[in-house]
Amino acid sequence: MDIALWYGAVALGGTPVAIVQRLNAELVKILDMPDIRKSLTEQGADVQGGTTEEFGKFMRNESARWGEVVKQAGIKPE
C-alpha cells in the first residue's frame, strides 16, 4: 500500500494568476527557510515546494487514484 499524508495551499477558482503565482513564490521561500525546513523535517515531513502546475498535476493524479479506490470499494457519501 502506498499512502502518504500531504498538505498544500489552494486558492479559489478565478483567483488572478499573478496572485496565485505570488502566493506560491512566497510559500516556497518560507519552505526554503532553514529553520522551517529543519522543524518540518524533524517532524517527519518530506518538504517539497514547486510550481502551481506541478501541484495541480499532483492533485489531479491523487484525485484519479483515490477516486478509483472509492469506486472499486463502492464507497458512498453519507
XYZ file of N, CA and C in Angstrom, residues 22-49:
84
model
N 2.297 34.666 -6.983
C 2.967 35.373 -5.886
C 2.847 34.595 -4.581
N 1.643 34.104 -4.287
C 1.456 33.289 -3.081
C 2.351 32.053 -3.122
N 2.397 31.403 -4.270
C 3.243 30.215 -4.408
C 4.711 30.562 -4.177
N 5.169 31.637 -4.777
C 6.575 32.034 -4.620
C 6.906 32.310 -3.157
N 6.008 32.977 -2.454
C 6.259 33.294 -1.044
C 6.232 32.031 -0.181
N 5.302 31.115 -0.470
C 5.256 29.868 0.291
C 6.501 29.020 0.050
N 6.990 28.992 -1.182
C 8.225 28.253 -1.480
C 9.395 28.869 -0.716
N 9.452 30.201 -0.654
C 10.506 30.876 0.121
C 10.441 30.468 1.595
N 9.228 30.408 2.134
C 9.057 30.018 3.539
C 9.537 28.589 3.749
N 9.153 27.688 2.854
C 9.576 26.287 2.986
C 11.084 26.131 2.851
N 11.726 27.064 2.162
C 13.178 27.010 1.992
C 13.947 27.638 3.153
N 13.244 28.275 4.097
C 13.924 28.847 5.262
C 14.493 27.697 6.100
N 15.787 27.782 6.425
C 16.428 26.675 7.146
C 15.709 26.246 8.422
N 15.235 27.213 9.230
C 14.574 26.833 10.482
C 13.227 26.162 10.234
N 12.516 26.607 9.238
C 11.230 25.996 8.889
C 11.465 24.588 8.355
N 12.394 24.467 7.414
C 12.706 23.164 6.824
C 13.171 22.183 7.903
N 14.022 22.651 8.803
C 14.537 21.797 9.876
C 13.400 21.324 10.773
N 12.545 22.237 11.166
C 11.427 21.897 12.045
C 10.502 20.873 11.393
N 10.145 21.102 10.153
C 9.253 20.174 9.461
C 9.909 18.817 9.246
N 11.173 18.833 8.879
C 11.907 17.582 8.670
C 12.013 16.787 9.967
N 12.252 17.471 11.072
C 12.334 16.790 12.374
C 11.001 16.164 12.770
N 9.920 16.676 12.213
C 8.591 16.127 12.483
C 8.230 15.004 11.502
N 9.181 14.670 10.629
C 8.980 13.569 9.691
C 8.474 13.968 8.327
N 8.406 15.264 8.061
C 7.892 15.725 6.767
C 8.965 15.648 5.687
N 8.524 15.367 4.489
C 9.369 15.443 3.296
C 8.984 16.754 2.626
N 9.711 17.803 2.917
C 9.346 19.159 2.490
C 9.600 19.328 0.995
N 8.541 19.709 0.286
C 8.655 19.938 -1.151
C 7.906 21.205 -1.525
N 8.538 22.032 -2.258
C 7.876 23.177 -2.858
C 7.819 22.901 -4.340
